[in-house]
Structure formats: structure tokens, C-alpha cells
JSON list of C-alpha atoms in Angstrom, two decimals:
[
{"chain": "A", "resi": 171, "resn": "MET", "atom": "CA", "xyz": [98.92, 104.52, 140.20]},
{"chain": "A", "resi": 172, "resn": "LYS", "atom": "CA", "xyz": [99.15, 107.10, 143.40]},
{"chain": "A", "resi": 173, "resn": "ALA", "atom": "CA", "xyz": [101.92, 108.70, 141.34]},
{"chain": "A", "resi": 174, "resn": "PHE", "atom": "CA", "xyz": [99.59, 108.84, 138.20]},
{"chain": "A", "resi": 175, "resn": "PRO", "atom": "CA", "xyz": [98.01, 112.47, 139.08]},
{"chain": "A", "resi": 176, "resn": "ALA", "atom": "CA", "xyz": [101.15, 113.60, 139.76]},
{"chain": "A", "resi": 177, "resn": "VAL", "atom": "CA", "xyz": [103.11, 112.87, 136.68]},
{"chain": "A", "resi": 178, "resn": "ALA", "atom": "CA", "xyz": [99.12, 114.09, 134.90]},
{"chain": "A", "resi": 179, "resn": "ALA", "atom": "CA", "xyz": [99.81, 117.38, 136.95]},
{"chain": "A", "resi": 180, "resn": "LYS", "atom": "CA", "xyz": [103.36, 117.77, 135.99]},
{"chain": "A", "resi": 181, "resn": "GLU", "atom": "CA", "xyz": [102.55, 116.62, 132.04]},
{"chain": "A", "resi": 182, "resn": "ALA", "atom": "CA", "xyz": [100.09, 119.67, 132.64]},
{"chain": "A", "resi": 183, "resn": "GLN", "atom": "CA", "xyz": [102.18, 122.14, 133.60]},
{"chain": "A", "resi": 184, "resn": "GLU", "atom": "CA", "xyz": [104.76, 121.60, 131.08]},
{"chain": "A", "resi": 185, "resn": "ILE", "atom": "CA", "xyz": [101.63, 122.32, 128.02]},
{"chain": "A", "resi": 186, "resn": "VAL", "atom": "CA", "xyz": [100.26, 125.57, 129.98]},
{"chain": "A", "resi": 187, "resn": "HIS", "atom": "CA", "xyz": [103.95, 126.52, 130.11]},
{"chain": "A", "resi": 188, "resn": "THR", "atom": "CA", "xyz": [105.83, 125.64, 126.56]},
{"chain": "A", "resi": 189, "resn": "TRP", "atom": "CA", "xyz": [104.97, 126.67, 123.35]},
{"chain": "A", "resi": 190, "resn": "ARG", "atom": "CA", "xyz": [102.34, 123.52, 123.19]},
{"chain": "A", "resi": 191, "resn": "ILE", "atom": "CA", "xyz": [99.44, 126.35, 124.36]},
{"chain": "A", "resi": 192, "resn": "TRP", "atom": "CA", "xyz": [99.98, 128.09, 122.07]},
{"chain": "A", "resi": 193, "resn": "VAL", "atom": "CA", "xyz": [100.56, 126.58, 118.32]},
{"chain": "A", "resi": 194, "resn": "LEU", "atom": "CA", "xyz": [98.19, 123.51, 118.22]},
{"chain": "A", "resi": 195, "resn": "PRO", "atom": "CA", "xyz": [95.53, 125.64, 119.24]},
{"chain": "A", "resi": 196, "resn": "ALA", "atom": "CA", "xyz": [96.81, 128.64, 117.12]},
{"chain": "A", "resi": 197, "resn": "ILE", "atom": "CA", "xyz": [96.55, 126.19, 113.95]},
{"chain": "A", "resi": 198, "resn": "VAL", "atom": "CA", "xyz": [93.32, 124.67, 114.92]},
{"chain": "A", "resi": 199, "resn": "LEU", "atom": "CA", "xyz": [92.03, 128.31, 115.26]},
{"chain": "A", "resi": 200, "resn": "VAL", "atom": "CA", "xyz": [92.91, 129.93, 112.19]},
{"chain": "A", "resi": 201, "resn": "PHE", "atom": "CA", "xyz": [91.48, 127.05, 110.02]},
{"chain": "A", "resi": 202, "resn": "ALA", "atom": "CA", "xyz": [87.95, 127.51, 112.14]},
{"chain": "A", "resi": 203, "resn": "VAL", "atom": "CA", "xyz": [88.13, 131.09, 111.52]},
{"chain": "A", "resi": 204, "resn": "THR", "atom": "CA", "xyz": [88.64, 130.55, 107.53]},
{"chain": "A", "resi": 205, "resn": "GLY", "atom": "CA", "xyz": [87.38, 127.32, 106.99]},
{"chain": "A", "resi": 206, "resn": "PRO", "atom": "CA", "xyz": [83.29, 128.85, 106.60]},
{"chain": "A", "resi": 207, "resn": "PRO", "atom": "CA", "xyz": [84.34, 131.97, 104.88]},
{"chain": "A", "resi": 208, "resn": "LEU", "atom": "CA", "xyz": [86.45, 130.32, 102.34]},
{"chain": "A", "resi": 209, "resn": "ALA", "atom": "CA", "xyz": [84.11, 128.04, 101.63]},
{"chain": "A", "resi": 210, "resn": "LYS", "atom": "CA", "xyz": [81.41, 130.88, 100.91]},
{"chain": "A", "resi": 211, "resn": "ILE", "atom": "CA", "xyz": [83.25, 132.03, 98.66]},
{"chain": "A", "resi": 212, "resn": "THR", "atom": "CA", "xyz": [85.58, 129.78, 96.40]},
{"chain": "A", "resi": 213, "resn": "PRO", "atom": "CA", "xyz": [82.16, 129.25, 93.83]},
{"chain": "A", "resi": 214, "resn": "GLU", "atom": "CA", "xyz": [82.65, 132.74, 92.86]},
{"chain": "A", "resi": 215, "resn": "LEU", "atom": "CA", "xyz": [86.44, 132.72, 93.06]},
{"chain": "A", "resi": 216, "resn": "LEU", "atom": "CA", "xyz": [86.41, 130.17, 90.72]},
{"chain": "A", "resi": 217, "resn": "ALA", "atom": "CA", "xyz": [84.57, 132.08, 88.51]},
{"chain": "A", "resi": 218, "resn": "SER", "atom": "CA", "xyz": [86.44, 135.44, 88.54]},
{"chain": "A", "resi": 219, "resn": "LEU", "atom": "CA", "xyz": [90.01, 133.71, 87.86]},
{"chain": "A", "resi": 220, "resn": "THR", "atom": "CA", "xyz": [88.53, 132.11, 84.70]},
{"chain": "A", "resi": 221, "resn": "PRO", "atom": "CA", "xyz": [90.20, 134.06, 81.84]},
{"chain": "A", "resi": 222, "resn": "SER", "atom": "CA", "xyz": [87.59, 136.35, 79.96]},
{"chain": "A", "resi": 223, "resn": "GLY", "atom": "CA", "xyz": [86.67, 134.86, 76.70]},
{"chain": "A", "resi": 224, "resn": "GLN", "atom": "CA", "xyz": [86.14, 131.92, 77.89]},
{"chain": "A", "resi": 225, "resn": "GLN", "atom": "CA", "xyz": [83.16, 129.73, 79.73]},
{"chain": "A", "resi": 226, "resn": "SER", "atom": "CA", "xyz": [82.87, 130.56, 83.14]},
{"chain": "A", "resi": 227, "resn": "VAL", "atom": "CA", "xyz": [83.26, 127.95, 85.69]},
{"chain": "A", "resi": 228, "resn": "VAL", "atom": "CA", "xyz": [80.21, 127.84, 87.30]},
{"chain": "A", "resi": 229, "resn": "LEU", "atom": "CA", "xyz": [79.80, 125.85, 90.57]},
{"chain": "A", "resi": 230, "resn": "PRO", "atom": "CA", "xyz": [76.43, 125.68, 92.74]},
{"chain": "A", "resi": 231, "resn": "PRO", "atom": "CA", "xyz": [76.37, 127.86, 95.23]},
{"chain": "A", "resi": 232, "resn": "ALA", "atom": "CA", "xyz": [77.95, 126.53, 98.29]},
{"chain": "A", "resi": 233, "resn": "THR", "atom": "CA", "xyz": [75.96, 125.39, 101.27]},
{"chain": "A", "resi": 234, "resn": "PHE", "atom": "CA", "xyz": [77.06, 124.53, 105.18]},
{"chain": "A", "resi": 235, "resn": "ALA", "atom": "CA", "xyz": [78.09, 121.01, 104.00]},
{"chain": "A", "resi": 236, "resn": "ASP", "atom": "CA", "xyz": [81.43, 122.96, 102.17]},
{"chain": "A", "resi": 237, "resn": "ALA", "atom": "CA", "xyz": [82.44, 124.62, 105.31]},
{"chain": "A", "resi": 238, "resn": "TYR", "atom": "CA", "xyz": [81.69, 121.49, 107.41]},
{"chain": "A", "resi": 239, "resn": "GLY", "atom": "CA", "xyz": [84.46, 118.92, 103.94]},
{"chain": "A", "resi": 240, "resn": "GLN", "atom": "CA", "xyz": [86.70, 122.16, 104.38]},
{"chain": "A", "resi": 241, "resn": "TRP", "atom": "CA", "xyz": [86.88, 121.96, 108.12]},
{"chain": "A", "resi": 242, "resn": "ALA", "atom": "CA", "xyz": [87.28, 117.64, 107.95]},
{"chain": "A", "resi": 243, "resn": "LYS", "atom": "CA", "xyz": [90.00, 118.23, 105.42]},
{"chain": "A", "resi": 244, "resn": "ASN", "atom": "CA", "xyz": [91.86, 120.90, 107.28]},
{"chain": "A", "resi": 245, "resn": "LEU", "atom": "CA", "xyz": [91.93, 118.25, 110.45]},
{"chain": "A", "resi": 246, "resn": "SER", "atom": "CA", "xyz": [92.90, 115.71, 108.70]},
{"chain": "A", "resi": 247, "resn": "GLN", "atom": "CA", "xyz": [95.33, 116.33, 106.79]},
{"chain": "A", "resi": 248, "resn": "LEU", "atom": "CA", "xyz": [97.80, 119.51, 107.80]},
{"chain": "A", "resi": 249, "resn": "VAL", "atom": "CA", "xyz": [95.77, 119.68, 111.93]},
{"chain": "A", "resi": 250, "resn": "LEU", "atom": "CA", "xyz": [97.33, 116.14, 111.46]},
{"chain": "A", "resi": 251, "resn": "PHE", "atom": "CA", "xyz": [101.18, 116.66, 110.54]},
{"chain": "A", "resi": 252, "resn": "ALA", "atom": "CA", "xyz": [101.03, 119.23, 112.87]},
{"chain": "A", "resi": 253, "resn": "ILE", "atom": "CA", "xyz": [100.43, 116.92, 115.60]},
{"chain": "A", "resi": 254, "resn": "ILE", "atom": "CA", "xyz": [103.12, 114.30, 114.76]},
{"chain": "A", "resi": 255, "resn": "ILE", "atom": "CA", "xyz": [105.75, 116.73, 114.18]},
{"chain": "A", "resi": 256, "resn": "ILE", "atom": "CA", "xyz": [104.82, 118.64, 117.69]},
{"chain": "A", "resi": 257, "resn": "TYR", "atom": "CA", "xyz": [104.61, 114.95, 119.22]},
{"chain": "A", "resi": 258, "resn": "SER", "atom": "CA", "xyz": [107.76, 114.01, 117.97]},
{"chain": "A", "resi": 259, "resn": "GLY", "atom": "CA", "xyz": [110.03, 114.35, 120.53]},
{"chain": "A", "resi": 260, "resn": "ILE", "atom": "CA", "xyz": [107.40, 113.53, 123.74]},
{"chain": "A", "resi": 261, "resn": "VAL", "atom": "CA", "xyz": [109.40, 111.05, 125.22]},
{"chain": "A", "resi": 262, "resn": "SER", "atom": "CA", "xyz": [113.58, 111.31, 123.89]},
{"chain": "A", "resi": 263, "resn": "THR", "atom": "CA", "xyz": [113.48, 115.10, 124.81]},
{"chain": "A", "resi": 264, "resn": "GLU", "atom": "CA", "xyz": [112.29, 114.06, 128.20]},
{"chain": "A", "resi": 265, "resn": "VAL", "atom": "CA", "xyz": [115.37, 110.94, 127.96]},
{"chain": "A", "resi": 266, "resn": "ARG", "atom": "CA", "xyz": [117.68, 113.29, 126.39]},
{"chain": "A", "resi": 267, "resn": "GLU", "atom": "CA", "xyz": [117.21, 116.10, 128.83]},
{"chain": "A", "resi": 268, "resn": "GLY", "atom": "CA", "xyz": [117.81, 114.06, 132.29]},
{"chain": "A", "resi": 269, "resn": "THR", "atom": "CA", "xyz": [114.04, 114.78, 133.24]},
{"chain": "A", "resi": 270, "resn": "ALA", "atom": "CA", "xyz": [112.75, 111.21, 132.34]},
{"chain": "A", "resi": 271, "resn": "ALA", "atom": "CA", "xyz": [115.93, 109.91, 134.75]},
{"chain": "A", "resi": 272, "resn": "PHE", "atom": "CA", "xyz": [115.26, 112.44, 137.18]},
{"chain": "A", "resi": 273, "resn": "VAL", "atom": "CA", "xyz": [111.05, 111.75, 137.54]},
{"chain": "A", "resi": 274, "resn": "LEU", "atom": "CA", "xyz": [111.72, 108.09, 137.79]},
{"chain": "A", "resi": 275, "resn": "THR", "atom": "CA", "xyz": [113.69, 108.16, 140.53]},
{"chain": "A", "resi": 276, "resn": "LYS", "atom": "CA", "xyz": [110.73, 109.61, 142.51]},
{"chain": "A", "resi": 277, "resn": "PRO", "atom": "CA", "xyz": [108.32, 106.40, 143.27]},
{"chain": "A", "resi": 278, "resn": "VAL", "atom": "CA", "xyz": [107.12, 106.11, 139.91]},
{"chain": "A", "resi": 279, "resn": "ARG", "atom": "CA", "xyz": [106.55, 103.73, 137.57]},
{"chain": "A", "resi": 280, "resn": "ARG", "atom": "CA", "xyz": [107.75, 104.20, 134.15]},
{"chain": "A", "resi": 281, "resn": "SER", "atom": "CA", "xyz": [104.36, 102.41, 132.48]},
{"chain": "A", "resi": 282, "resn": "THR", "atom": "CA", "xyz": [102.77, 105.60, 134.63]},
{"chain": "A", "resi": 283, "resn": "PHE", "atom": "CA", "xyz": [105.02, 108.15, 133.00]},
{"chain": "A", "resi": 284, "resn": "ILE", "atom": "CA", "xyz": [104.32, 106.78, 129.36]},
{"chain": "A", "resi": 285, "resn": "THR", "atom": "CA", "xyz": [100.20, 106.36, 130.41]},
{"chain": "A", "resi": 286, "resn": "ALA", "atom": "CA", "xyz": [99.73, 109.73, 131.62]},
{"chain": "A", "resi": 287, "resn": "LYS", "atom": "CA", "xyz": [102.08, 111.89, 129.32]},
{"chain": "A", "resi": 288, "resn": "ALA", "atom": "CA", "xyz": [98.97, 109.62, 126.38]},
{"chain": "A", "resi": 289, "resn": "THR", "atom": "CA", "xyz": [96.09, 110.35, 128.97]},
{"chain": "A", "resi": 290, "resn": "VAL", "atom": "CA", "xyz": [97.20, 114.60, 129.15]},
{"chain": "A", "resi": 291, "resn": "HIS", "atom": "CA", "xyz": [98.25, 115.21, 125.44]},
{"chain": "A", "resi": 292, "resn": "ALA", "atom": "CA", "xyz": [95.05, 113.49, 124.18]},
{"chain": "A", "resi": 293, "resn": "LEU", "atom": "CA", "xyz": [92.36, 115.40, 126.59]},
{"chain": "A", "resi": 294, "resn": "PHE", "atom": "CA", "xyz": [94.82, 118.50, 125.43]},
{"chain": "A", "resi": 295, "resn": "ILE", "atom": "CA", "xyz": [93.83, 118.01, 121.59]},
{"chain": "A", "resi": 296, "resn": "ALA", "atom": "CA", "xyz": [90.18, 116.47, 122.21]},
{"chain": "A", "resi": 297, "resn": "ALA", "atom": "CA", "xyz": [90.01, 120.06, 123.84]},
{"chain": "A", "resi": 298, "resn": "VAL", "atom": "CA", "xyz": [91.48, 121.42, 121.11]},
{"chain": "A", "resi": 299, "resn": "PHE", "atom": "CA", "xyz": [89.58, 120.02, 118.41]},
{"chain": "A", "resi": 300, "resn": "ALA", "atom": "CA", "xyz": [86.32, 120.87, 120.65]},
{"chain": "A", "resi": 301, "resn": "ALA", "atom": "CA", "xyz": [87.34, 124.21, 120.58]},
{"chain": "A", "resi": 302, "resn": "GLY", "atom": "CA", "xyz": [87.76, 124.70, 116.73]},
{"chain": "A", "resi": 303, "resn": "THR", "atom": "CA", "xyz": [84.43, 122.54, 116.31]},
{"chain": "A", "resi": 304, "resn": "ILE", "atom": "CA", "xyz": [82.35, 124.98, 117.90]},
{"chain": "A", "resi": 305, "resn": "ILE", "atom": "CA", "xyz": [83.90, 127.94, 116.15]},
{"chain": "A", "resi": 306, "resn": "THR", "atom": "CA", "xyz": [83.89, 126.23, 113.02]},
{"chain": "A", "resi": 307, "resn": "TRP", "atom": "CA", "xyz": [79.87, 125.19, 114.57]},
{"chain": "A", "resi": 308, "resn": "ILE", "atom": "CA", "xyz": [78.97, 129.01, 115.26]},
{"chain": "A", "resi": 309, "resn": "THR", "atom": "CA", "xyz": [80.99, 130.55, 111.84]},
{"chain": "A", "resi": 310, "resn": "THR", "atom": "CA", "xyz": [79.02, 128.26, 109.82]},
{"chain": "A", "resi": 311, "resn": "SER", "atom": "CA", "xyz": [75.73, 129.41, 111.13]},
{"chain": "A", "resi": 312, "resn": "VAL", "atom": "CA", "xyz": [76.80, 132.79, 110.91]},
{"chain": "A", "resi": 313, "resn": "ILE", "atom": "CA", "xyz": [77.43, 132.90, 107.19]},
{"chain": "A", "resi": 314, "resn": "PHE", "atom": "CA", "xyz": [74.77, 129.78, 105.88]},
{"chain": "A", "resi": 315, "resn": "ARG", "atom": "CA", "xyz": [72.01, 130.63, 108.35]},
{"chain": "A", "resi": 316, "resn": "SER", "atom": "CA", "xyz": [72.19, 126.75, 108.93]},
{"chain": "A", "resi": 317, "resn": "ALA", "atom": "CA", "xyz": [74.53, 124.78, 110.50]},
{"chain": "A", "resi": 318, "resn": "PRO", "atom": "CA", "xyz": [73.27, 121.09, 111.24]},
{"chain": "A", "resi": 319, "resn": "PRO", "atom": "CA", "xyz": [75.49, 119.73, 114.44]},
{"chain": "A", "resi": 320, "resn": "ALA", "atom": "CA", "xyz": [75.24, 116.28, 113.74]},
{"chain": "A", "resi": 321, "resn": "GLN", "atom": "CA", "xyz": [77.28, 116.14, 110.39]},
{"chain": "A", "resi": 322, "resn": "LEU", "atom": "CA", "xyz": [79.94, 118.50, 112.27]},
{"chain": "A", "resi": 323, "resn": "TRP", "atom": "CA", "xyz": [79.87, 116.75, 115.31]},
{"chain": "A", "resi": 324, "resn": "GLY", "atom": "CA", "xyz": [80.17, 113.24, 114.26]},
{"chain": "A", "resi": 325, "resn": "SER", "atom": "CA", "xyz": [82.81, 113.57, 111.12]},
{"chain": "A", "resi": 326, "resn": "ALA", "atom": "CA", "xyz": [84.72, 115.96, 113.83]},
{"chain": "A", "resi": 327, "resn": "SER", "atom": "CA", "xyz": [85.17, 113.19, 116.27]},
{"chain": "A", "resi": 328, "resn": "MET", "atom": "CA", "xyz": [86.31, 110.56, 114.34]},
{"chain": "A", "resi": 329, "resn": "LEU", "atom": "CA", "xyz": [89.06, 112.98, 113.12]},
{"chain": "A", "resi": 330, "resn": "CYS", "atom": "CA", "xyz": [89.76, 113.23, 116.90]},
{"chain": "A", "resi": 331, "resn": "LEU", "atom": "CA", "xyz": [89.90, 109.77, 117.05]},
{"chain": "A", "resi": 332, "resn": "PHE", "atom": "CA", "xyz": [92.65, 109.05, 114.24]},
{"chain": "A", "resi": 333, "resn": "ALA", "atom": "CA", "xyz": [94.72, 112.38, 115.74]},
{"chain": "A", "resi": 334, "resn": "LEU", "atom": "CA", "xyz": [94.71, 110.00, 119.07]},
{"chain": "A", "resi": 335, "resn": "LEU", "atom": "CA", "xyz": [95.48, 107.28, 117.34]},
{"chain": "A", "resi": 336, "resn": "LEU", "atom": "CA", "xyz": [98.83, 108.74, 115.85]},
{"chain": "A", "resi": 337, "resn": "LEU", "atom": "CA", "xyz": [99.49, 110.53, 119.25]},
{"chain": "A", "resi": 338, "resn": "ALA", "atom": "CA", "xyz": [100.02, 106.95, 120.71]},
{"chain": "A", "resi": 339, "resn": "PHE", "atom": "CA", "xyz": [102.27, 106.30, 117.55]},
{"chain": "A", "resi": 340, "resn": "MET", "atom": "CA", "xyz": [104.34, 109.29, 117.94]},
{"chain": "A", "resi": 341, "resn": "GLU", "atom": "CA", "xyz": [104.51, 108.24, 121.90]},
{"chain": "A", "resi": 342, "resn": "LEU", "atom": "CA", "xyz": [105.91, 105.21, 120.61]},
{"chain": "A", "resi": 343, "resn": "PHE", "atom": "CA", "xyz": [108.29, 105.67, 117.80]},
{"chain": "A", "resi": 344, "resn": "SER", "atom": "CA", "xyz": [109.66, 108.79, 120.58]},
{"chain": "A", "resi": 345, "resn": "VAL", "atom": "CA", "xyz": [110.72, 105.82, 122.74]},
{"chain": "A", "resi": 346, "resn": "VAL", "atom": "CA", "xyz": [112.14, 103.69, 120.08]},
{"chain": "A", "resi": 347, "resn": "ILE", "atom": "CA", "xyz": [113.61, 106.74, 118.67]},
{"chain": "A", "resi": 348, "resn": "PRO", "atom": "CA", "xyz": [115.85, 109.26, 119.78]},
{"chain": "A", "resi": 349, "resn": "ALA", "atom": "CA", "xyz": [116.13, 111.74, 117.55]},
{"chain": "A", "resi": 350, "resn": "PRO", "atom": "CA", "xyz": [112.70, 113.78, 117.28]},
{"chain": "A", "resi": 351, "resn": "ALA", "atom": "CA", "xyz": [113.62, 114.12, 113.54]},
{"chain": "A", "resi": 352, "resn": "GLY", "atom": "CA", "xyz": [113.45, 110.43, 112.91]},
{"chain": "A", "resi": 353, "resn": "ALA", "atom": "CA", "xyz": [110.23, 109.61, 114.94]},
{"chain": "A", "resi": 354, "resn": "ALA", "atom": "CA", "xyz": [108.69, 112.71, 112.99]},
{"chain": "A", "resi": 355, "resn": "GLY", "atom": "CA", "xyz": [109.57, 110.53, 109.44]},
{"chain": "A", "resi": 356, "resn": "ALA", "atom": "CA", "xyz": [107.95, 107.21, 110.53]},
{"chain": "A", "resi": 357, "resn": "GLY", "atom": "CA", "xyz": [105.30, 109.05, 111.84]},
{"chain": "A", "resi": 358, "resn": "LEU", "atom": "CA", "xyz": [104.41, 110.76, 108.53]},
{"chain": "A", "resi": 359, "resn": "GLY", "atom": "CA", "xyz": [105.20, 106.98, 107.08]},
{"chain": "A", "resi": 360, "resn": "VAL", "atom": "CA", "xyz": [102.47, 105.77, 109.18]},
{"chain": "A", "resi": 361, "resn": "TYR", "atom": "CA", "xyz": [100.05, 108.71, 108.36]},
{"chain": "A", "resi": 362, "resn": "ALA", "atom": "CA", "xyz": [101.01, 107.32, 104.34]},
{"chain": "A", "resi": 363, "resn": "LEU", "atom": "CA", "xyz": [100.62, 104.20, 105.12]},
{"chain": "A", "resi": 364, "resn": "LEU", "atom": "CA", "xyz": [96.71, 105.06, 105.88]},
{"chain": "A", "resi": 365, "resn": "ALA", "atom": "CA", "xyz": [96.03, 107.06, 103.57]},
{"chain": "A", "resi": 366, "resn": "VAL", "atom": "CA", "xyz": [97.25, 104.52, 100.62]},
{"chain": "A", "resi": 367, "resn": "GLY", "atom": "CA", "xyz": [95.78, 101.75, 102.50]},
{"chain": "A", "resi": 368, "resn": "GLY", "atom": "CA", "xyz": [92.30, 103.66, 102.55]},
{"chain": "A", "resi": 369, "resn": "ALA", "atom": "CA", "xyz": [91.83, 103.96, 98.81]},
{"chain": "A", "resi": 370, "resn": "TRP", "atom": "CA", "xyz": [91.58, 99.77, 99.70]},
{"chain": "A", "resi": 371, "resn": "ASP", "atom": "CA", "xyz": [88.29, 98.96, 100.37]},
{"chain": "A", "resi": 372, "resn": "PRO", "atom": "CA", "xyz": [88.67, 96.08, 103.32]},
{"chain": "A", "resi": 373, "resn": "LEU", "atom": "CA", "xyz": [91.11, 98.05, 104.68]},
{"chain": "A", "resi": 374, "resn": "PHE", "atom": "CA", "xyz": [88.53, 101.48, 104.50]},
{"chain": "A", "resi": 375, "resn": "LYS", "atom": "CA", "xyz": [85.54, 99.34, 105.70]},
{"chain": "A", "resi": 376, "resn": "PHE", "atom": "CA", "xyz": [87.49, 97.53, 108.67]},
{"chain": "A", "resi": 377, "resn": "SER", "atom": "CA", "xyz": [90.27, 99.36, 109.63]},
{"chain": "A", "resi": 378, "resn": "PRO", "atom": "CA", "xyz": [92.04, 102.69, 110.57]},
{"chain": "A", "resi": 379, "resn": "ALA", "atom": "CA", "xyz": [92.55, 103.49, 107.37]},
{"chain": "A", "resi": 380, "resn": "GLY", "atom": "CA", "xyz": [88.86, 104.14, 106.55]},
{"chain": "A", "resi": 381, "resn": "VAL", "atom": "CA", "xyz": [88.57, 106.63, 109.16]},
{"chain": "A", "resi": 382, "resn": "PRO", "atom": "CA", "xyz": [89.40, 109.97, 107.69]},
{"chain": "A", "resi": 383, "resn": "GLY", "atom": "CA", "xyz": [87.23, 109.11, 104.37]},
{"chain": "A", "resi": 384, "resn": "ILE", "atom": "CA", "xyz": [84.44, 108.24, 106.24]},
{"chain": "A", "resi": 385, "resn": "ALA", "atom": "CA", "xyz": [84.01, 111.23, 108.25]},
{"chain": "A", "resi": 386, "resn": "ALA", "atom": "CA", "xyz": [85.12, 113.31, 104.94]},
{"chain": "A", "resi": 387, "resn": "SER", "atom": "CA", "xyz": [81.67, 111.35, 103.85]},
{"chain": "A", "resi": 388, "resn": "VAL", "atom": "CA", "xyz": [79.99, 112.30, 107.39]},
{"chain": "A", "resi": 389, "resn": "ALA", "atom": "CA", "xyz": [80.83, 116.24, 107.04]},
{"chain": "A", "resi": 390, "resn": "ALA", "atom": "CA", "xyz": [79.79, 116.18, 103.21]},
{"chain": "A", "resi": 391, "resn": "GLY", "atom": "CA", "xyz": [75.98, 114.36, 104.60]},
{"chain": "A", "resi": 392, "resn": "GLN", "atom": "CA", "xyz": [77.21, 111.52, 101.84]},
{"chain": "A", "resi": 393, "resn": "SER", "atom": "CA", "xyz": [76.16, 107.53, 102.49]},
{"chain": "A", "resi": 394, "resn": "HIS", "atom": "CA", "xyz": [79.42, 105.94, 103.37]},
{"chain": "A", "resi": 395, "resn": "PRO", "atom": "CA", "xyz": [80.17, 102.49, 105.60]},
{"chain": "A", "resi": 396, "resn": "THR", "atom": "CA", "xyz": [79.20, 101.77, 109.00]},
{"chain": "A", "resi": 397, "resn": "PRO", "atom": "CA", "xyz": [81.88, 103.87, 111.40]},
{"chain": "A", "resi": 398, "resn": "ALA", "atom": "CA", "xyz": [81.89, 101.19, 114.12]},
{"chain": "A", "resi": 399, "resn": "TRP", "atom": "CA", "xyz": [84.64, 98.57, 113.23]},
{"chain": "A", "resi": 400, "resn": "PRO", "atom": "CA", "xyz": [87.46, 101.59, 111.68]},
{"chain": "A", "resi": 401, "resn": "VAL", "atom": "CA", "xyz": [86.91, 103.17, 115.06]},
{"chain": "A", "resi": 402, "resn": "PHE", "atom": "CA", "xyz": [87.11, 100.32, 117.03]},
{"chain": "A", "resi": 403, "resn": "THR", "atom": "CA", "xyz": [90.19, 99.12, 115.10]},
{"chain": "A", "resi": 404, "resn": "THR", "atom": "CA", "xyz": [91.25, 102.32, 115.50]},
{"chain": "A", "resi": 405, "resn": "LEU", "atom": "CA", "xyz": [90.88, 102.31, 119.47]},
{"chain": "A", "resi": 406, "resn": "ILE", "atom": "CA", "xyz": [92.52, 98.51, 119.66]},
{"chain": "A", "resi": 407, "resn": "ALA", "atom": "CA", "xyz": [95.21, 100.21, 117.41]},
{"chain": "A", "resi": 408, "resn": "ALA", "atom": "CA", "xyz": [95.91, 103.34, 120.02]},
{"chain": "A", "resi": 409, "resn": "GLY", "atom": "CA", "xyz": [95.57, 100.99, 122.89]},
{"chain": "A", "resi": 410, "resn": "LEU", "atom": "CA", "xyz": [98.74, 98.61, 121.47]},
{"chain": "A", "resi": 411, "resn": "ALA", "atom": "CA", "xyz": [100.60, 101.39, 120.26]},
{"chain": "A", "resi": 412, "resn": "ILE", "atom": "CA", "xyz": [100.60, 102.47, 123.77]},
{"chain": "A", "resi": 413, "resn": "ALA", "atom": "CA", "xyz": [101.25, 99.10, 125.49]},
{"chain": "A", "resi": 414, "resn": "LEU", "atom": "CA", "xyz": [104.21, 98.39, 123.18]},
{"chain": "A", "resi": 415, "resn": "ALA", "atom": "CA", "xyz": [105.76, 101.83, 123.85]},
{"chain": "A", "resi": 416, "resn": "VAL", "atom": "CA", "xyz": [105.58, 100.64, 127.84]},
{"chain": "A", "resi": 417, "resn": "PHE", "atom": "CA", "xyz": [107.01, 97.41, 127.22]},
{"chain": "A", "resi": 418, "resn": "VAL", "atom": "CA", "xyz": [109.71, 99.36, 125.24]},
{"chain": "A", "resi": 419, "resn": "PHE", "atom": "CA", "xyz": [110.34, 102.04, 127.77]},
{"chain": "A", "resi": 420, "resn": "GLN", "atom": "CA", "xyz": [110.30, 99.45, 130.63]},
{"chain": "A", "resi": 421, "resn": "ARG", "atom": "CA", "xyz": [113.24, 97.76, 128.81]},
{"chain": "A", "resi": 422, "resn": "LYS", "atom": "CA", "xyz": [115.23, 101.43, 127.84]},
{"chain": "A", "resi": 423, "resn": "GLU", "atom": "CA", "xyz": [118.07, 102.40, 129.50]},
{"chain": "A", "resi": 424, "resn": "LEU", "atom": "CA", "xyz": [117.92, 105.98, 130.81]},
{"chain": "A", "resi": 425, "resn": "GLU", "atom": "CA", "xyz": [121.45, 107.78, 132.11]},
{"chain": "A", "resi": 426, "resn": "PRO", "atom": "CA", "xyz": [121.03, 110.27, 134.72]}
]
């Protein structure tokens, strides 16, 4: 474990000095800034798009819950897609370029190499989600004059946990599948399976598949099952994915 801080520092420097420091934060920033104003004008926009001579579509005035719902929707869809693609080569790229073999010639365990990556990038994703949620909170407060924090932060916390689950799966797939495109496809497949599984009530209530749906209900202030079981099983699934990634990576042949 003495090598963990050094490997973690290497990962942090790679984030700071590469495109990773810009892409995910930029995507989240755009949604955080534009989400509340779009939620505010959506009822008027839909009414204005109704052809003349037809009865106008009348929606109730937008509230902070609409802005929160827009934020939860963006996090659970486009931001998660971006995370899957961004981290599709998190291990395989370093294996292909020889960086992993070079690092492992030092007194660094392969388990440390994998867990340090998971830890640093999980902290990075959590920081980006927190920053985006703060901006959404402030923007919503300015536009709607009301922005109770519990609904927003409860929803964002659950979706952040779901993002960390996908990060764990992407690290596993990047160990198993050499091509980043293949790992991205596997990640999108897991996302699709979880989305479909969430439509089945037992999986919705007790598995990670229920996290996005419950997070959306929390954001909208709607009734929902207890998030305890989905959160617990998500943590277990993420831990198992990282453990399996370590297991496979320890038996993987690396070319110097």
C-alpha cells in the first residue's frame, strides 16, 4: 500500500494534464447552466409551437422541480453515456502504450494499479457531479426563487453512485477487452440492461437498476420506494466489479 499514494498522484496528474480535465466538466457545466432556464421556458415554448387554428397546449407553470428533473434526466442519460465512452480505455490504453508495464516494474502491485485508478477517477467524477449540482442549485434559485436542497442533492447523490458503478464496470471491461470501442459497447450494454431491468418491480426496488428511477422521483418530489436496497446493492456490485478487474489484471500478460 506504500505505492498507492504515488500511483494515485500519477493518475491525478494524468487527469490534470490531459483532455480528461475538460471533457466531462464541460458537459456537466453546459447542462447545469442551461437546464433551469430551459425548464422555465418549456411550457411557453410548447404553447408557441402549436399551429394556429388549433387549441394551444397548456402546461402548468414550471417550478424548481422541473429544473431538478431536467438535471436528473441529463445526469442519468447523456452524462452517463459520456462516462462510459471516456473510461472505455482507462486500463487498455496504458497496457497498449506500455505505461502499465513500466509502472509495474516499480514495486507496485497490480491490485494497487487498479484500485488507485478507481479511487482517483471516482473522486474526480464525484467532484464534477458536486460542482454541477451546486451550479444547478444556484441557477434554479435565481430563476425560480425557490430551490430546496434535499430533493436536488438526494437525487444527484444517487446518480453519482450509479456513475461510480459504471466506472467500476468500465475498468473491468477495459482490463478484459483490449479495444476501447469494444469496452464502450459492453458498457452501453450494461447500461441498457439496467434500464430494461428497472422496468421490473423487484429489480427496481432491490437492485442497481432502480437507482436512476428512484433518483428521478426524488428530484421531482414524488413518492418512491426506499433507496436503501438499490444503494446497498450498487455499492456491492461496484466493489465486485473492481475485485474482478484486479483478479483478471493480476493474470494478464503485459508486454514491456
